[in-house]
Amino acid sequence: MQTSSSDSLIYRILQSVFFKRSQRRASRLLRNSAGLWDLLKNVSVKSGSLTDNTFVSNLQTLSRMIRAYVKGDYKVIPWTTLVKIVAALVYFVSPLDFIPDLLPVLGFSDDIAIVLWVLSSCTEEIKRFQEWEAAQAISVSDN
């Protein structure tokens, strides 16, 4: 069975020293709310310069999910999902990764691949969060 080039790329990224470092940092950050707030701020700053609205929207969803977790508003996220999401955000803000962000055009392709991997591997958890988030918006508007 032959794998597609995107499967091969994501496999290489996930096995890279860069992503493994992001996973270790994610585990540490999840025990440090101040560090998570800094990470979310850095994600917001870096994503502000991007023009791909779909990618930015996906980053914002992941950031809101972590923000709700840190605030204690939404705690029903499995630990493995938290680590995946935070590792992807750490990877995104790091300029030196599998394909350095300094390279024009190609630099963000690995970041996009990691975010897409998180979205596909955590689909159910993200969907539940979005449903919870929508319910919160409805209950606020009812008051």
PDB file of C-alpha atoms in Angstrom:
ATOM      1  CA  MET A   1       0.000   0.000   0.000  1.00  0.00           C
ATOM      2  CA  GLN A   2       1.447   3.315  -1.072  1.00  0.00           C
ATOM      3  CA  THR A   3       1.020   6.367   1.162  1.00  0.00           C
ATOM      4  CA  SER A   4       0.196   9.776  -0.213  1.00  0.00           C
ATOM      5  CA  SER A   5       2.778  12.538  -0.037  1.00  0.00           C
ATOM      6  CA  SER A   6       0.746  14.374   2.622  1.00  0.00           C
ATOM      7  CA  ASP A   7       0.620  11.211   4.768  1.00  0.00           C
ATOM      8  CA  SER A   8       4.349  10.852   4.330  1.00  0.00           C
ATOM      9  CA  LEU A   9       4.934  14.509   5.221  1.00  0.00           C
ATOM     10  CA  ILE A  10       2.801  14.352   8.355  1.00  0.00           C
ATOM     11  CA  TYR A  11       4.485  11.110   9.415  1.00  0.00           C
ATOM     12  CA  ARG A  12       7.923  12.706   9.021  1.00  0.00           C
ATOM     13  CA  ILE A  13       6.826  15.814  10.915  1.00  0.00           C
ATOM     14  CA  LEU A  14       5.296  13.780  13.757  1.00  0.00           C
ATOM     15  CA  GLN A  15       8.526  11.777  14.057  1.00  0.00           C
ATOM     16  CA  SER A  16      10.754  14.858  13.874  1.00  0.00           C
ATOM     17  CA  VAL A  17      12.760  16.183  16.793  1.00  0.00           C
ATOM     18  CA  PHE A  18      10.863  19.464  16.338  1.00  0.00           C
ATOM     19  CA  PHE A  19       7.426  17.965  16.965  1.00  0.00           C
ATOM     20  CA  LYS A  20       8.667  15.721  19.769  1.00  0.00           C
ATOM     21  CA  ARG A  21      10.055  18.858  21.432  1.00  0.00           C
ATOM     22  CA  SER A  22       6.661  20.535  20.963  1.00  0.00           C
ATOM     23  CA  GLN A  23       4.943  17.572  22.644  1.00  0.00           C
ATOM     24  CA  ARG A  24       7.269  17.714  25.648  1.00  0.00           C
ATOM     25  CA  ARG A  25       6.731  21.456  25.952  1.00  0.00           C
ATOM     26  CA  ALA A  26       2.960  20.967  25.634  1.00  0.00           C
ATOM     27  CA  SER A  27       2.960  18.541  28.562  1.00  0.00           C
ATOM     28  CA  ARG A  28       4.852  21.078  30.678  1.00  0.00           C
ATOM     29  CA  LEU A  29       2.644  23.988  29.601  1.00  0.00           C
ATOM     30  CA  LEU A  30      -0.525  22.117  30.511  1.00  0.00           C
ATOM     31  CA  ARG A  31       0.648  22.286  34.110  1.00  0.00           C
ATOM     32  CA  ASN A  32       1.370  26.025  33.882  1.00  0.00           C
ATOM     33  CA  SER A  33      -1.586  28.280  33.087  1.00  0.00           C
ATOM     34  CA  ALA A  34       0.626  31.387  32.757  1.00  0.00           C
ATOM     35  CA  GLY A  35       2.649  29.610  30.083  1.00  0.00           C
ATOM     36  CA  LEU A  36      -0.539  28.607  28.266  1.00  0.00           C
ATOM     37  CA  TRP A  37      -1.773  32.211  28.281  1.00  0.00           C
ATOM     38  CA  ASP A  38       1.565  33.300  26.760  1.00  0.00           C
ATOM     39  CA  LEU A  39       1.281  30.577  24.129  1.00  0.00           C
ATOM     40  CA  LEU A  40      -2.258  31.661  23.207  1.00  0.00           C
ATOM     41  CA  LYS A  41      -1.088  35.272  22.904  1.00  0.00           C
ATOM     42  CA  ASN A  42       1.777  34.203  20.621  1.00  0.00           C
ATOM     43  CA  VAL A  43      -0.598  32.138  18.464  1.00  0.00           C
ATOM     44  CA  SER A  44      -2.879  35.164  18.121  1.00  0.00           C
ATOM     45  CA  VAL A  45      -0.004  37.460  17.155  1.00  0.00           C
ATOM     46  CA  LYS A  46       1.491  35.045  14.623  1.00  0.00           C
ATOM     47  CA  SER A  47      -1.853  34.091  13.074  1.00  0.00           C
ATOM     48  CA  GLY A  48      -2.745  37.774  12.694  1.00  0.00           C
ATOM     49  CA  SER A  49      -0.267  38.062   9.836  1.00  0.00           C
ATOM     50  CA  LEU A  50      -1.743  35.143   7.877  1.00  0.00           C
ATOM     51  CA  THR A  51      -4.180  35.467   5.010  1.00  0.00           C
ATOM     52  CA  ASP A  52      -5.632  31.935   4.882  1.00  0.00           C
ATOM     53  CA  ASN A  53      -8.952  32.520   6.651  1.00  0.00           C
ATOM     54  CA  THR A  54      -9.761  28.811   6.983  1.00  0.00           C
ATOM     55  CA  PHE A  55      -6.415  28.055   8.614  1.00  0.00           C
ATOM     56  CA  VAL A  56      -6.717  31.068  10.930  1.00  0.00           C
ATOM     57  CA  SER A  57     -10.279  30.054  11.838  1.00  0.00           C
ATOM     58  CA  ASN A  58      -9.071  26.544  12.724  1.00  0.00           C
ATOM     59  CA  LEU A  59      -6.261  27.984  14.868  1.00  0.00           C
ATOM     60  CA  GLN A  60      -8.773  30.237  16.610  1.00  0.00           C
ATOM     61  CA  THR A  61     -11.028  27.269  17.381  1.00  0.00           C
ATOM     62  CA  LEU A  62      -8.129  25.330  18.891  1.00  0.00           C
ATOM     63  CA  SER A  63      -7.055  28.423  20.854  1.00  0.00           C
ATOM     64  CA  ARG A  64     -10.578  28.994  22.194  1.00  0.00           C
ATOM     65  CA  MET A  65     -10.730  25.362  23.250  1.00  0.00           C
ATOM     66  CA  ILE A  66      -7.505  25.694  25.245  1.00  0.00           C
ATOM     67  CA  ARG A  67      -8.583  29.080  26.628  1.00  0.00           C
ATOM     68  CA  ALA A  68     -11.861  27.584  27.901  1.00  0.00           C
ATOM     69  CA  TYR A  69      -9.896  24.724  29.456  1.00  0.00           C
ATOM     70  CA  VAL A  70      -7.449  27.063  31.219  1.00  0.00           C
ATOM     71  CA  LYS A  71     -10.284  29.238  32.538  1.00  0.00           C
ATOM     72  CA  GLY A  72     -11.976  26.125  33.911  1.00  0.00           C
ATOM     73  CA  ASP A  73     -15.072  26.643  31.782  1.00  0.00           C
ATOM     74  CA  TYR A  74     -14.594  23.506  29.673  1.00  0.00           C
ATOM     75  CA  LYS A  75     -12.746  20.626  31.326  1.00  0.00           C
ATOM     76  CA  VAL A  76     -14.075  17.606  29.405  1.00  0.00           C
ATOM     77  CA  ILE A  77     -11.112  17.386  27.050  1.00  0.00           C
ATOM     78  CA  PRO A  78      -9.123  14.142  27.176  1.00  0.00           C
ATOM     79  CA  TRP A  79      -5.483  14.625  28.191  1.00  0.00           C
ATOM     80  CA  THR A  80      -4.205  13.190  24.884  1.00  0.00           C
ATOM     81  CA  THR A  81      -6.318  15.702  22.961  1.00  0.00           C
ATOM     82  CA  LEU A  82      -5.018  18.562  25.093  1.00  0.00           C
ATOM     83  CA  VAL A  83      -1.429  17.513  24.439  1.00  0.00           C
ATOM     84  CA  LYS A  84      -2.048  17.220  20.680  1.00  0.00           C
ATOM     85  CA  ILE A  85      -3.667  20.651  20.479  1.00  0.00           C
ATOM     86  CA  VAL A  86      -1.107  22.432  22.645  1.00  0.00           C
ATOM     87  CA  ALA A  87       1.766  20.679  20.830  1.00  0.00           C
ATOM     88  CA  ALA A  88       0.345  21.858  17.500  1.00  0.00           C
ATOM     89  CA  LEU A  89       0.083  25.427  18.820  1.00  0.00           C
ATOM     90  CA  VAL A  90       3.647  25.271  20.192  1.00  0.00           C
ATOM     91  CA  TYR A  91       4.822  23.926  16.834  1.00  0.00           C
ATOM     92  CA  PHE A  92       2.967  26.711  15.023  1.00  0.00           C
ATOM     93  CA  VAL A  93       4.607  29.529  17.004  1.00  0.00           C
ATOM     94  CA  SER A  94       8.082  28.033  16.707  1.00  0.00           C
ATOM     95  CA  PRO A  95       9.973  29.607  13.783  1.00  0.00           C
ATOM     96  CA  LEU A  96      12.435  26.704  13.657  1.00  0.00           C
ATOM     97  CA  ASP A  97      10.597  23.518  12.870  1.00  0.00           C
ATOM     98  CA  PHE A  98      10.574  20.768  10.239  1.00  0.00           C
ATOM     99  CA  ILE A  99      10.242  23.363   7.462  1.00  0.00           C
ATOM    100  CA  PRO A 100      11.443  26.700   8.893  1.00  0.00           C
ATOM    101  CA  ASP A 101       8.839  29.460   8.707  1.00  0.00           C
ATOM    102  CA  LEU A 102      11.492  31.781   7.315  1.00  0.00           C
ATOM    103  CA  LEU A 103      11.246  30.016   3.940  1.00  0.00           C
ATOM    104  CA  PRO A 104       8.778  31.883   1.734  1.00  0.00           C
ATOM    105  CA  VAL A 105       5.632  29.940   0.773  1.00  0.00           C
ATOM    106  CA  LEU A 106       6.851  26.539   2.046  1.00  0.00           C
ATOM    107  CA  GLY A 107       7.547  27.667   5.601  1.00  0.00           C
ATOM    108  CA  PHE A 108       3.993  27.248   6.858  1.00  0.00           C
ATOM    109  CA  SER A 109       3.208  23.999   5.029  1.00  0.00           C
ATOM    110  CA  ASP A 110       4.317  21.855   7.967  1.00  0.00           C
ATOM    111  CA  ASP A 111       2.363  24.063  10.397  1.00  0.00           C
ATOM    112  CA  ILE A 112      -0.744  23.641   8.261  1.00  0.00           C
ATOM    113  CA  ALA A 113      -0.160  19.876   8.079  1.00  0.00           C
ATOM    114  CA  ILE A 114       0.079  19.621  11.885  1.00  0.00           C
ATOM    115  CA  VAL A 115      -3.096  21.655  12.440  1.00  0.00           C
ATOM    116  CA  LEU A 116      -4.964  19.557   9.855  1.00  0.00           C
ATOM    117  CA  TRP A 117      -3.709  16.392  11.565  1.00  0.00           C
ATOM    118  CA  VAL A 118      -5.027  17.648  14.931  1.00  0.00           C
ATOM    119  CA  LEU A 119      -8.358  18.589  13.366  1.00  0.00           C
ATOM    120  CA  SER A 120      -8.763  15.152  11.804  1.00  0.00           C
ATOM    121  CA  SER A 121      -7.516  13.169  14.805  1.00  0.00           C
ATOM    122  CA  CYS A 122      -9.595  15.134  17.335  1.00  0.00           C
ATOM    123  CA  THR A 123     -12.735  15.708  15.259  1.00  0.00           C
ATOM    124  CA  GLU A 124     -15.216  14.458  17.855  1.00  0.00           C
ATOM    125  CA  GLU A 125     -13.681  16.415  20.737  1.00  0.00           C
ATOM    126  CA  ILE A 126     -13.572  19.608  18.661  1.00  0.00           C
ATOM    127  CA  LYS A 127     -17.177  19.108  17.543  1.00  0.00           C
ATOM    128  CA  ARG A 128     -18.307  18.637  21.159  1.00  0.00           C
ATOM    129  CA  PHE A 129     -16.443  21.798  22.156  1.00  0.00           C
ATOM    130  CA  GLN A 130     -18.074  23.786  19.338  1.00  0.00           C
ATOM    131  CA  GLU A 131     -21.504  22.511  20.403  1.00  0.00           C
ATOM    132  CA  TRP A 132     -20.747  23.487  24.013  1.00  0.00           C
ATOM    133  CA  GLU A 133     -19.493  26.881  22.844  1.00  0.00           C
ATOM    134  CA  ALA A 134     -22.651  27.474  20.789  1.00  0.00           C
ATOM    135  CA  ALA A 135     -24.814  26.518  23.781  1.00  0.00           C
ATOM    136  CA  GLN A 136     -22.896  29.034  25.921  1.00  0.00           C
ATOM    137  CA  ALA A 137     -23.566  31.772  23.374  1.00  0.00           C
ATOM    138  CA  ILE A 138     -27.276  30.902  23.344  1.00  0.00           C
ATOM    139  CA  SER A 139     -27.546  30.901  27.142  1.00  0.00           C
ATOM    140  CA  VAL A 140     -25.783  34.283  27.323  1.00  0.00           C
ATOM    141  CA  SER A 141     -28.112  35.772  24.713  1.00  0.00           C
ATOM    142  CA  ASP A 142     -31.165  34.436  26.601  1.00  0.00           C
ATOM    143  CA  ASN A 143     -30.263  36.476  29.690  1.00  0.00           C
TER     144      ASN A 143
END
